GROMACS .gro file of C-alpha atoms in nm:
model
  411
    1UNK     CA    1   0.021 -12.651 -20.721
    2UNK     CA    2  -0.077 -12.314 -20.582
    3UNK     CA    3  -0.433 -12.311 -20.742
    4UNK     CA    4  -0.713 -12.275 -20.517
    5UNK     CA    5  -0.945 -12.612 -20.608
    6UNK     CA    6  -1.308 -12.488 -20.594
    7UNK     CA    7  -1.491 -12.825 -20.550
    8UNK     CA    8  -1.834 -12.700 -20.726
    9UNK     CA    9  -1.981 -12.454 -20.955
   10UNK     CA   10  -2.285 -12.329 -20.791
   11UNK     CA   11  -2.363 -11.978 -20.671
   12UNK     CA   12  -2.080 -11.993 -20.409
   13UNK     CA   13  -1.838 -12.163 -20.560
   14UNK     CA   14  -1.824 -11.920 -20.894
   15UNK     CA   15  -1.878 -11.600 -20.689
   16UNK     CA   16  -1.554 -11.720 -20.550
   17UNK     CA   17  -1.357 -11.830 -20.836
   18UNK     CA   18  -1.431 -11.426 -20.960
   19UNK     CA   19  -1.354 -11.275 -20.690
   20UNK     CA   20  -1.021 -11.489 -20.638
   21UNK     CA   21  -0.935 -11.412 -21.016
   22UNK     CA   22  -0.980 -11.023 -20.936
   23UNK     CA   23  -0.734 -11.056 -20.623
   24UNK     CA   24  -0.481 -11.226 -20.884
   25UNK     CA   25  -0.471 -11.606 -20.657
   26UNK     CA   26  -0.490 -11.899 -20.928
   27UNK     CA   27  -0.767 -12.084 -20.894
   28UNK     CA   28  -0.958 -12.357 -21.038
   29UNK     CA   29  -1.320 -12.507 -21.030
   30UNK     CA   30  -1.456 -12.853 -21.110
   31UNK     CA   31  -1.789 -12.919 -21.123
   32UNK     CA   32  -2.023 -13.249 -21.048
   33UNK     CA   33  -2.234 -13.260 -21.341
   34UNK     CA   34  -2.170 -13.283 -21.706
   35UNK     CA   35  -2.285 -12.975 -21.794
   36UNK     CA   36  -2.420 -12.644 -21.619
   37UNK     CA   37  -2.780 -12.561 -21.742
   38UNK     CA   38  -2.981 -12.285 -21.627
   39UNK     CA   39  -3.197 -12.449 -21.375
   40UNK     CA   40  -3.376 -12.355 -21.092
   41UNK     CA   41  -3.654 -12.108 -20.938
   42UNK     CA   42  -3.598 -11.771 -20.784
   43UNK     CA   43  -3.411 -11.600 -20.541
   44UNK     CA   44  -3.302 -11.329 -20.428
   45UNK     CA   45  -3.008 -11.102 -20.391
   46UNK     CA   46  -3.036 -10.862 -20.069
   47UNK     CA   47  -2.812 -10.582 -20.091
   48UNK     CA   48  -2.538 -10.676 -19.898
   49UNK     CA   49  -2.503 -10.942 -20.137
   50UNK     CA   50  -2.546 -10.732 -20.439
   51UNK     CA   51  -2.277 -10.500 -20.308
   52UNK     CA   52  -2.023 -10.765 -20.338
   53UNK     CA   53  -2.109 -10.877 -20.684
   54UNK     CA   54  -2.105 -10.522 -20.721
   55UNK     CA   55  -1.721 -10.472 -20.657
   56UNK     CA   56  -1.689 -10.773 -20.921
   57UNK     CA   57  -1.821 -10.570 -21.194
   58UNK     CA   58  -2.135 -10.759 -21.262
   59UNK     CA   59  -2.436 -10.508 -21.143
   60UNK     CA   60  -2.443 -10.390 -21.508
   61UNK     CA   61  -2.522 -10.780 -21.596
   62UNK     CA   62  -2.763 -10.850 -21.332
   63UNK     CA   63  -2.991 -10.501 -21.372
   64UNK     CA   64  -3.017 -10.687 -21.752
   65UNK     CA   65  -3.225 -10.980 -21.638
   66UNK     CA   66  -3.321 -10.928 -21.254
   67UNK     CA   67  -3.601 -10.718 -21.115
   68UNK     CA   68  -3.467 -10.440 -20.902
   69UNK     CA   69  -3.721 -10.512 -20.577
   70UNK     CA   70  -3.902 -10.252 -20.514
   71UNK     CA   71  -4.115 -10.329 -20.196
   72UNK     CA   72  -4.182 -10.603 -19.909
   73UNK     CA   73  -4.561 -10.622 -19.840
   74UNK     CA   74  -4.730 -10.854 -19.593
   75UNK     CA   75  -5.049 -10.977 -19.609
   76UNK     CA   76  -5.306 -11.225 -19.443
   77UNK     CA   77  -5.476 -11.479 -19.561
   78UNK     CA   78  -5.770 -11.263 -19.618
   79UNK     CA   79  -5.544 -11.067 -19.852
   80UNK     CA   80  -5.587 -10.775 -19.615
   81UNK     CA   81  -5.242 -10.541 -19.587
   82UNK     CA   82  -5.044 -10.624 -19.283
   83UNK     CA   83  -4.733 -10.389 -19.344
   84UNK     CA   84  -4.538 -10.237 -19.670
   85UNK     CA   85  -4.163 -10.126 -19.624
   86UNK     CA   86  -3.947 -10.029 -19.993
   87UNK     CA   87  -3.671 -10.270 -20.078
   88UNK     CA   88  -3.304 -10.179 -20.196
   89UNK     CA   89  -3.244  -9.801 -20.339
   90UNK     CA   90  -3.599  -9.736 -20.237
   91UNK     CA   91  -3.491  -9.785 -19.879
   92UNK     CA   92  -3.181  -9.554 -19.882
   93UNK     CA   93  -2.945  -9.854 -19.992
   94UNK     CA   94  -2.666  -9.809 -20.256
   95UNK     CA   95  -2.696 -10.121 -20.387
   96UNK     CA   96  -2.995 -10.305 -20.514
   97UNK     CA   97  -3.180 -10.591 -20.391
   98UNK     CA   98  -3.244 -10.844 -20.718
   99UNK     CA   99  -3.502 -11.056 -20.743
  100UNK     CA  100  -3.376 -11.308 -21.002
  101UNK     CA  101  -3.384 -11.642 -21.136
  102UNK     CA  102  -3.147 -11.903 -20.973
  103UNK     CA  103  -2.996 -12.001 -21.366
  104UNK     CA  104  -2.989 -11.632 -21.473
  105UNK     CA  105  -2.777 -11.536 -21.164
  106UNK     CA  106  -2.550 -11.893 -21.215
  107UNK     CA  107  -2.525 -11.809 -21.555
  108UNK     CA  108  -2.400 -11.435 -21.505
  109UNK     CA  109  -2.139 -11.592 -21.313
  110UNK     CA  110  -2.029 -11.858 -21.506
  111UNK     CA  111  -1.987 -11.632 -21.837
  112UNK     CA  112  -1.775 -11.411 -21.656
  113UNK     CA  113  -1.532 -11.641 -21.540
  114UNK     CA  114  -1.506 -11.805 -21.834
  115UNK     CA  115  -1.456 -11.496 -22.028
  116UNK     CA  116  -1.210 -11.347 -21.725
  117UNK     CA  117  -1.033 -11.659 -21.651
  118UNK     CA  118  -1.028 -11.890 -21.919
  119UNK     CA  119  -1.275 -12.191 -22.021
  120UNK     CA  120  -1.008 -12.424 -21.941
  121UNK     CA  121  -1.020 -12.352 -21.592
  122UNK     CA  122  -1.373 -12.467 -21.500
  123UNK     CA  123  -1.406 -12.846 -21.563
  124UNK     CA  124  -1.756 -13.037 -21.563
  125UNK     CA  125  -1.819 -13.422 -21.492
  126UNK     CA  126  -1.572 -13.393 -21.169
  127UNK     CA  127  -1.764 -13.547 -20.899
  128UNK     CA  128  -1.571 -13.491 -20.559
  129UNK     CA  129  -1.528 -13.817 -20.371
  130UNK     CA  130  -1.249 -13.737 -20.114
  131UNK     CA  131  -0.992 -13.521 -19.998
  132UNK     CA  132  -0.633 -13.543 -19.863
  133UNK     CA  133  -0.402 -13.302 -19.765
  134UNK     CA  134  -0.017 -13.270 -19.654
  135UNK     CA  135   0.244 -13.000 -19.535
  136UNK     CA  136   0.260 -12.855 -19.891
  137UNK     CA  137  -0.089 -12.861 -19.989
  138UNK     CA  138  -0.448 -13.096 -20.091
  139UNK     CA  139  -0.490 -13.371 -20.288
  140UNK     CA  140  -0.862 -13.335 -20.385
  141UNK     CA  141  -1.001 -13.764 -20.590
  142UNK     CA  142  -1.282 -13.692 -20.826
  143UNK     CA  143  -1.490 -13.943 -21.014
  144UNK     CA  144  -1.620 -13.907 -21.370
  145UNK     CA  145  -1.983 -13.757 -21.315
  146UNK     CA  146  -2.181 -13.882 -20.959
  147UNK     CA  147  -2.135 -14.292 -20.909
  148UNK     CA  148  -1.860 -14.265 -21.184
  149UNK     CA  149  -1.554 -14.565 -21.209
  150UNK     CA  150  -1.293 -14.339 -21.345
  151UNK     CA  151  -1.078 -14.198 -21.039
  152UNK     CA  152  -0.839 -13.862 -21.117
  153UNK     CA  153  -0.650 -13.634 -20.885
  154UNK     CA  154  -0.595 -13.273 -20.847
  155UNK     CA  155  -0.330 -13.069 -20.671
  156UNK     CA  156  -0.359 -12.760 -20.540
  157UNK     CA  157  -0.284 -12.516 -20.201
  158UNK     CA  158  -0.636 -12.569 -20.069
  159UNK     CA  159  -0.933 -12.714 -20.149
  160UNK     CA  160  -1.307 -12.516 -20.092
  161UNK     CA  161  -1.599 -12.702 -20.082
  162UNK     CA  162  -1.857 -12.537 -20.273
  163UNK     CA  163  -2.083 -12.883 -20.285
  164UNK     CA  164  -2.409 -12.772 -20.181
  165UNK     CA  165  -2.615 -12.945 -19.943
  166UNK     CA  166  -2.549 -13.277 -20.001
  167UNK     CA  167  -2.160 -13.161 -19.981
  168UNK     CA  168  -1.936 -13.491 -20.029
  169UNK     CA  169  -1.657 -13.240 -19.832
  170UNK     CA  170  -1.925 -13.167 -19.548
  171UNK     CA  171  -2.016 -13.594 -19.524
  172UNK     CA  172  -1.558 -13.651 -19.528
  173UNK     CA  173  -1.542 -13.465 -19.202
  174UNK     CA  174  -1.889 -13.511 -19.026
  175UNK     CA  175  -1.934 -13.858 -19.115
  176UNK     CA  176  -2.177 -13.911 -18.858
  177UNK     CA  177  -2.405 -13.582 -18.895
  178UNK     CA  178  -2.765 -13.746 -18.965
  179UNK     CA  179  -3.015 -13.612 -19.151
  180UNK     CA  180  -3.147 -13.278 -19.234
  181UNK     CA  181  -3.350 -13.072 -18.910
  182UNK     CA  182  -3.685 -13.060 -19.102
  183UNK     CA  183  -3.898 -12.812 -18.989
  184UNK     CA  184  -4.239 -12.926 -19.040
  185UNK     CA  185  -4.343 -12.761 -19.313
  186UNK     CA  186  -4.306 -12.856 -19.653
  187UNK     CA  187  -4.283 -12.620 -19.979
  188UNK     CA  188  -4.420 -12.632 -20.316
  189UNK     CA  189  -4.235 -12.388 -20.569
  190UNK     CA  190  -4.318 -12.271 -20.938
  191UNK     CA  191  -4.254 -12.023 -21.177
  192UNK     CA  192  -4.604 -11.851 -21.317
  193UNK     CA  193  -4.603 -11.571 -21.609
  194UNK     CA  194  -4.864 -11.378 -21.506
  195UNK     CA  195  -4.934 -11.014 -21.540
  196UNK     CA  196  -4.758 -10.770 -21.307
  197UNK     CA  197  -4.844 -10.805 -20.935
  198UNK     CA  198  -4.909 -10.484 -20.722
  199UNK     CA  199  -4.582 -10.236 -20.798
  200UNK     CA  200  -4.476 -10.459 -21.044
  201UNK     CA  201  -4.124 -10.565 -20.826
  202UNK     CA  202  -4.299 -10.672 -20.501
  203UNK     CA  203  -4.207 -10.905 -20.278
  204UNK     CA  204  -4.485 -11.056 -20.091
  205UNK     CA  205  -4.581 -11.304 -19.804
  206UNK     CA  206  -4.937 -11.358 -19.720
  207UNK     CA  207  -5.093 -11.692 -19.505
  208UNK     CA  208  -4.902 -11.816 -19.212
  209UNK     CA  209  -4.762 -12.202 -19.198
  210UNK     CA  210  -5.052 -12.328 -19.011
  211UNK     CA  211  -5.282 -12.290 -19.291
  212UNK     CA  212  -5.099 -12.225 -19.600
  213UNK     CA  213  -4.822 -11.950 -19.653
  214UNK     CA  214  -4.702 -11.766 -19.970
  215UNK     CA  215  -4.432 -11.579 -20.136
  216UNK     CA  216  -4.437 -11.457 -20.471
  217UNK     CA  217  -4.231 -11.225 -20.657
  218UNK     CA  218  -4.138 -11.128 -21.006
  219UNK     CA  219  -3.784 -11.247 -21.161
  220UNK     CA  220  -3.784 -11.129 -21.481
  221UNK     CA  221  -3.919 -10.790 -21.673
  222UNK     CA  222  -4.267 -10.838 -21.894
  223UNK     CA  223  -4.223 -10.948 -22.247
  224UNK     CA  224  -4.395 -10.829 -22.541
  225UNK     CA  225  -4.738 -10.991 -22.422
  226UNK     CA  226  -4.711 -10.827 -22.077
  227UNK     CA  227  -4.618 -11.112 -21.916
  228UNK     CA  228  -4.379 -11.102 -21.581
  229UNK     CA  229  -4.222 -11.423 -21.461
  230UNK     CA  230  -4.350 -11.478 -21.133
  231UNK     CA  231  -4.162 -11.718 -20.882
  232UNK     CA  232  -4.420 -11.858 -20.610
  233UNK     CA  233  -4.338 -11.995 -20.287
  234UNK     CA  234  -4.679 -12.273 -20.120
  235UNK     CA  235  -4.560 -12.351 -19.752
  236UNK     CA  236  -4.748 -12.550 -19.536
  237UNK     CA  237  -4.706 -12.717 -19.187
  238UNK     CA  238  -4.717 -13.093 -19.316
  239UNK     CA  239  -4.634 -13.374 -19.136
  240UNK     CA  240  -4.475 -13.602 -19.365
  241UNK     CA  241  -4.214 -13.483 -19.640
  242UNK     CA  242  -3.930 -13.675 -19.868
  243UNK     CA  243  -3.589 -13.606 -19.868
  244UNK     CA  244  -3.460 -13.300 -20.028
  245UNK     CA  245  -3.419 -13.325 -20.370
  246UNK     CA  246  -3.433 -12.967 -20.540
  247UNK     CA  247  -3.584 -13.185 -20.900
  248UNK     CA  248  -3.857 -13.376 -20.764
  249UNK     CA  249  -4.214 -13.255 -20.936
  250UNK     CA  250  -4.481 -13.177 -20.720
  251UNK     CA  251  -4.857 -13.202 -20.759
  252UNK     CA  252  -5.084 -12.915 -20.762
  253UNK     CA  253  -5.368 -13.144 -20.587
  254UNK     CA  254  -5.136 -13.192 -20.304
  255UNK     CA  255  -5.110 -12.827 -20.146
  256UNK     CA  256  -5.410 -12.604 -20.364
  257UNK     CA  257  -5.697 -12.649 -20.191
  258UNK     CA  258  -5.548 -12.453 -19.842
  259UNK     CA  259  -5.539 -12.172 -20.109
  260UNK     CA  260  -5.897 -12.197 -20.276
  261UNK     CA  261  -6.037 -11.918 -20.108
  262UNK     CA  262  -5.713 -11.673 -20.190
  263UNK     CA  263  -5.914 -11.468 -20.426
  264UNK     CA  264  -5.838 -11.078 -20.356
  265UNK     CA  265  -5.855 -10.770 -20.608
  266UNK     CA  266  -5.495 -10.785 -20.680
  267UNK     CA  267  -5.476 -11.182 -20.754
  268UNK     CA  268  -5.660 -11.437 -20.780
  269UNK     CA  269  -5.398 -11.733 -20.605
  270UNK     CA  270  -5.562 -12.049 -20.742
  271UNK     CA  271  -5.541 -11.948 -21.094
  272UNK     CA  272  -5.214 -11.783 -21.035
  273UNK     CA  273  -5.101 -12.126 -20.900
  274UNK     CA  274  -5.279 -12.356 -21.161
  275UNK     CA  275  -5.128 -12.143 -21.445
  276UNK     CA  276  -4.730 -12.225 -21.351
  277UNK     CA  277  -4.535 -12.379 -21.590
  278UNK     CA  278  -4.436 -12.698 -21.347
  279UNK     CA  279  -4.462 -12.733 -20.975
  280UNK     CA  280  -4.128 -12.870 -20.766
  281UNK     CA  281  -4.158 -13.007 -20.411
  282UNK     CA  282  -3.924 -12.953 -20.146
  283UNK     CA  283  -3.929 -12.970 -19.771
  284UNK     CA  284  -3.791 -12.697 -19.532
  285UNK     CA  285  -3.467 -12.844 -19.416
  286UNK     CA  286  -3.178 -12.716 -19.252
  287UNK     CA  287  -2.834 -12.837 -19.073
  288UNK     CA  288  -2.771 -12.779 -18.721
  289UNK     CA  289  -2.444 -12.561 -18.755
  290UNK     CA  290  -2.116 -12.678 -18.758
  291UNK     CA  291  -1.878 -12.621 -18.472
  292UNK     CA  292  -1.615 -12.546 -18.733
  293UNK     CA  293  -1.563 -12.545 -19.109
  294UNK     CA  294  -1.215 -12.545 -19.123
  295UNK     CA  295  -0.954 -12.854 -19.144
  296UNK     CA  296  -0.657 -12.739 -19.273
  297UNK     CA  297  -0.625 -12.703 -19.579
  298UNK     CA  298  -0.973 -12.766 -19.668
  299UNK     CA  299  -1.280 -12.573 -19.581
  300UNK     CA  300  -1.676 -12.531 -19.631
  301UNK     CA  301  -1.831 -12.243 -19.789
  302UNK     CA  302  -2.214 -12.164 -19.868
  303UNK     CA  303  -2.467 -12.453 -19.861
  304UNK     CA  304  -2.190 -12.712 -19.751
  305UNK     CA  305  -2.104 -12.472 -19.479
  306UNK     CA  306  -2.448 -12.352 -19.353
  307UNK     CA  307  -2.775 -12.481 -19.525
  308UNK     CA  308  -3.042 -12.270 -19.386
  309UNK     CA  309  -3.423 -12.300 -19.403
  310UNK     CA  310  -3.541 -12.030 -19.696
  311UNK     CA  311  -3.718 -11.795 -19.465
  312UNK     CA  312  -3.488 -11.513 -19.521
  313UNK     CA  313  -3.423 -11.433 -19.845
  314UNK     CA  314  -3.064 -11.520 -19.728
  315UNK     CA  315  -2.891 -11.822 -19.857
  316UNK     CA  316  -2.731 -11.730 -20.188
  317UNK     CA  317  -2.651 -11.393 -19.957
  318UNK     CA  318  -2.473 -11.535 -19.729
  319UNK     CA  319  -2.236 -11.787 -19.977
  320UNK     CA  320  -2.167 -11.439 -20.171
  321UNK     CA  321  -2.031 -11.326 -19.817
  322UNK     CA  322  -1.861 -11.590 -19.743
  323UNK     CA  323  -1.657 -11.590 -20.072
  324UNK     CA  324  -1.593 -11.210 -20.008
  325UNK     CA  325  -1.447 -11.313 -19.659
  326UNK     CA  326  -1.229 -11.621 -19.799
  327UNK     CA  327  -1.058 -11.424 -20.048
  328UNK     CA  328  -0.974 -11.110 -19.826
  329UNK     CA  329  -0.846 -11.379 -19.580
  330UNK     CA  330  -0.634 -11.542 -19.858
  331UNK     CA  331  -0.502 -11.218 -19.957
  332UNK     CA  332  -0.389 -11.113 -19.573
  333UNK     CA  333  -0.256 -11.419 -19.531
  334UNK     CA  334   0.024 -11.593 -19.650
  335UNK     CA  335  -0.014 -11.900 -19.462
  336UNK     CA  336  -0.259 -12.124 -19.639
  337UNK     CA  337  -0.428 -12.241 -19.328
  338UNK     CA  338  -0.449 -11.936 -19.110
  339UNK     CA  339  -0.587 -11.822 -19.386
  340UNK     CA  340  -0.912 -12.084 -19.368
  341UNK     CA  341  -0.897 -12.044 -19.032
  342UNK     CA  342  -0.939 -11.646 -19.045
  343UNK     CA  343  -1.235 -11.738 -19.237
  344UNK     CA  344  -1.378 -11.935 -19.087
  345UNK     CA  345  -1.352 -11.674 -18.768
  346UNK     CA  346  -1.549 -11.420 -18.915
  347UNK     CA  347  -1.786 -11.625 -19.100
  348UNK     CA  348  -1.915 -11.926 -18.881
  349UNK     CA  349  -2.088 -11.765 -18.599
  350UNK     CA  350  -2.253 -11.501 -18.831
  351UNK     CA  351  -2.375 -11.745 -19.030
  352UNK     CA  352  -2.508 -11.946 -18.728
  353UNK     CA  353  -2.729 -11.659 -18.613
  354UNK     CA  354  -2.879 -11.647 -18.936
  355UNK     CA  355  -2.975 -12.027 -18.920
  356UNK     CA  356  -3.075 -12.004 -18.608
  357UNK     CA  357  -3.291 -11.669 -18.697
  358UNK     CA  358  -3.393 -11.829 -18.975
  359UNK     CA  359  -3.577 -12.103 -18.796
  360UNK     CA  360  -3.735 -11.826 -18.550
  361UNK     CA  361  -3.792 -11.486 -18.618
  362UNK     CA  362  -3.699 -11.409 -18.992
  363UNK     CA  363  -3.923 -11.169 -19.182
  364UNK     CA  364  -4.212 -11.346 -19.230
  365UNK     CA  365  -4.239 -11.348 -18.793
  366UNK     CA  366  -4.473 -11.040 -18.910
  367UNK     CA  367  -4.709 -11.279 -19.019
  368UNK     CA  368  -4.723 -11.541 -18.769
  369UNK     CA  369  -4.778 -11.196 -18.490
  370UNK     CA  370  -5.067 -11.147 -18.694
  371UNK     CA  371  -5.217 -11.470 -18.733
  372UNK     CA  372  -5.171 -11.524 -18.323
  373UNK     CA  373  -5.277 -11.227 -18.215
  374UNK     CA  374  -5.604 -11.204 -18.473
  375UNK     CA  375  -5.667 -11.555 -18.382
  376UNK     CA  376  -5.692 -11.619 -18.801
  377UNK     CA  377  -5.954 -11.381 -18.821
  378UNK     CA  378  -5.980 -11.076 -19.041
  379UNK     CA  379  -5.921 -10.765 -18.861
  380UNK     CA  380  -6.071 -10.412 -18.880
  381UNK     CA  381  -5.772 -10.176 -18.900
  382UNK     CA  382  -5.418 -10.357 -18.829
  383UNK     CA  383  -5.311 -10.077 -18.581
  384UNK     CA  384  -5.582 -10.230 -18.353
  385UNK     CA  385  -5.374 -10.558 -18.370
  386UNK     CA  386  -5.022 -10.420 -18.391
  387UNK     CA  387  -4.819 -10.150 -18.394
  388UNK     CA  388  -4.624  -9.966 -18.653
  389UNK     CA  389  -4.310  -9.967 -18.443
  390UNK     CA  390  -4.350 -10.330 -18.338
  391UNK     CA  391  -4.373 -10.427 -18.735
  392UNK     CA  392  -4.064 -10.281 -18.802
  393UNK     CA  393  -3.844 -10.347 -18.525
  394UNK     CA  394  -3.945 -10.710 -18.655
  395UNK     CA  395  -3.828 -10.630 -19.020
  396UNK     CA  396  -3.514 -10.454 -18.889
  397UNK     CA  397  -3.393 -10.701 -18.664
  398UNK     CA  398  -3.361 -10.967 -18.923
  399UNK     CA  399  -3.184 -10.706 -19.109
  400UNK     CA  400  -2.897 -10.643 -18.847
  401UNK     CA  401  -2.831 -11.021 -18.780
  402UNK     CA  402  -2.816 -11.118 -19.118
  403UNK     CA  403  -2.552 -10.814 -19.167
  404UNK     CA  404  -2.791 -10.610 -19.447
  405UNK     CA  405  -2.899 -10.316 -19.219
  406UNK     CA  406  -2.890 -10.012 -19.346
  407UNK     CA  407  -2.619  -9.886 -19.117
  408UNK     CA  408  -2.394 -10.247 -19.141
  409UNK     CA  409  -2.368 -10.131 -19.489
  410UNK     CA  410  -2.223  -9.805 -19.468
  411UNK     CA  411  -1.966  -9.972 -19.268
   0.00000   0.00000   0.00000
């Protein structure tokens, strides 16, 4: 009866099951699908974000199978150099930034609560399908598995929806939201083992939207053939998309041919592309945000809270904050629900600038500057087209609103 019921084992929802079982507050998750596999693409883990994981003991863990990001370089389309700025410790950070794959990181997580908490108290095939609550606490109705017949119950002192985007928590109290915001452009994403790109741990965006964007950036160390594996990001301005659906297989011949000409001394794109293991499709979606998350004794974290448009580097960030937040609020609290709505206060309008950020002016602005001010033409020295200072005062803007500036951090 006074568990926490963690309604999802994502990214989010484990990060907060850990960092609840470190502050001593029972909790418990249950999980949608019938088992958790290591699935996924890349992300990564800025080092606000790594801090917190950090404080939960698991840097150790995630040095083992992330790449510790060494540098952010920007390029054109002509593969010319835009701007370079070091990443994480390189920067003057304490912490990291990790470039990692999504399962790794989910798996990290889920073998240390099992190991801290107890396998017994994460339980798969629990598909949320409603909540109710009362004076003394939530009454959160699951179904065996998505679409499942079987109906079972689960007390607890408040519920968290960890859900993801498609949130059944989110849909309970914003019935009537509509559809995803797409934002015109549509992604392709694949994993590529390729030999090491520039440093070795950089992160880079080249292209602009208009005529075919990329990110790429290792997520695990070579093997014994030299080999990185190399997430890739394809993003182009694309009228027509499908819903989201983080499975669906994409085709090569649907998105290659804006990068046929991408062949520069350090890579040669079209073969880098051709050579990925599988290709998923995905189109650049967000939610407008919420004017609360809170209800109660139930509230929203992560995805379900704040789905963003990946622009930023930011999303896993940002549900690793917002589990940090929860569980100091649950701790200073001893009323259940001033304690979401604490939350809630500290986290909703941060998160909303990001969103909102995120659809305007995150990093990769650099490269739309660029491409407007060049006119998509190569250029003869970039200081002719822009200035050092106006590069970074791009870069570190992001950083302050999305709360990983250097200074936010010594805070």
């Amino acid at each position: 009866m006074d568990e926490v019921i963690i309604v999802g084992a994502g990214i989010g929802g484990l990060t907060l099951a850990l960092a609840l079982h470190q502050a001593n507050i029972p909790c418990r998750i249950l999980e949608s699908a019938a088992e958790i596999r290591a699935v996924g693409v890349g992300i990564n883990l800025l080092p606000h974000a790594t801090k917190a994981l950090a404080a939960l003991g698991l840097e150790p863990a995630l040095a083992k199978v992330a790449i510790a990001t060494a540098d952010a370089t920007f390029f054109n389309r002509f593969g010319q150099l835009i701007y370079q700025e070091p990443l994480g410790r390189l920067a003057g950070y304490a912490h990291p930034q990790f470039s990692i794959h999504r399962g790794d990181l989910q798996m990290i997580l889920l073998d240390a609560f099992r190991s801290r908490a107890g396998a017994n108290r994460l339980l798969t095939n629990r598909h949320c399908v409603g909540v109710e609550q009362d004076a003394a606490g939530v009454t959160v109705t699951f179904s065996d598995g998505p679409g499942g017949a079987n109906r079972t119950t689960v007390r607890g002192r408040v519920a968290i929806a960890c859900d993801g985007i498609n949130s059944a928590v989110r849909r309970q109290f914003f019935p009537d939201e509509g559809e995803p915001r797409y934002s015109g452009v549509n992604m392709w994403r694949g994993v590529t083992r390729w030999q090491p790109i520039l440093s070795g741990a950089s992160m880079v965006r080249a292209g602009w939207l208009s005529h075919g964007k990329m990110v790429i950036y290792p997520i695990r160390a070579a093997g014994a053939d030299g080999l990185q594996l190399i997430n890739w990001v394809a993003e182009i301005e694309t009228q027509n998309y499908r819903k989201r659906d983080w499975n669906r297989a994409g085709s090569l011949d649907d998105f290659i041919e804006a990068f046929a000409d991408w062949h520069f001394d350090w890579l040669d794109v079209p073969a880098f592309i051709r050579a990925a293991d599988h290709v998923l499709e995905f189109p650049m979606v967000d939610q407008d945000p919420l004017p609360r998350w809170s209800f109660g004794r139930v509230t929203l974290l992560g995805d379900a809270a704040h789905p963003m448009v990946p622009r930023g580097s930011n999303g896993a960030g940002q549900a690793i904050l917002d589990a940090r937040a929860l569980t100091t609020a649950l701790l200073e609290n001893n009323d259940s629900v001033a304690a979401l709505a604490a939350y809630e206060k500290q986290r909703l309008e941060a998160t909303t600038r990001v969103v909102l950020t995120n659809r305007t002016n995150p990093p990769d602005a650099i490269l739309r500057e660029v491409f407007q001010r060049t006119k998509d033409q190569p250029f003869r020295a970039i200081e002719d087209v822009i200035s050092r200072e106006e590069l970074v005062g791009l870069s570190e803007g992001y950083k302050r609103i999305a709360g990983y500036s250097t200074d936010a951090l010594r805070g």
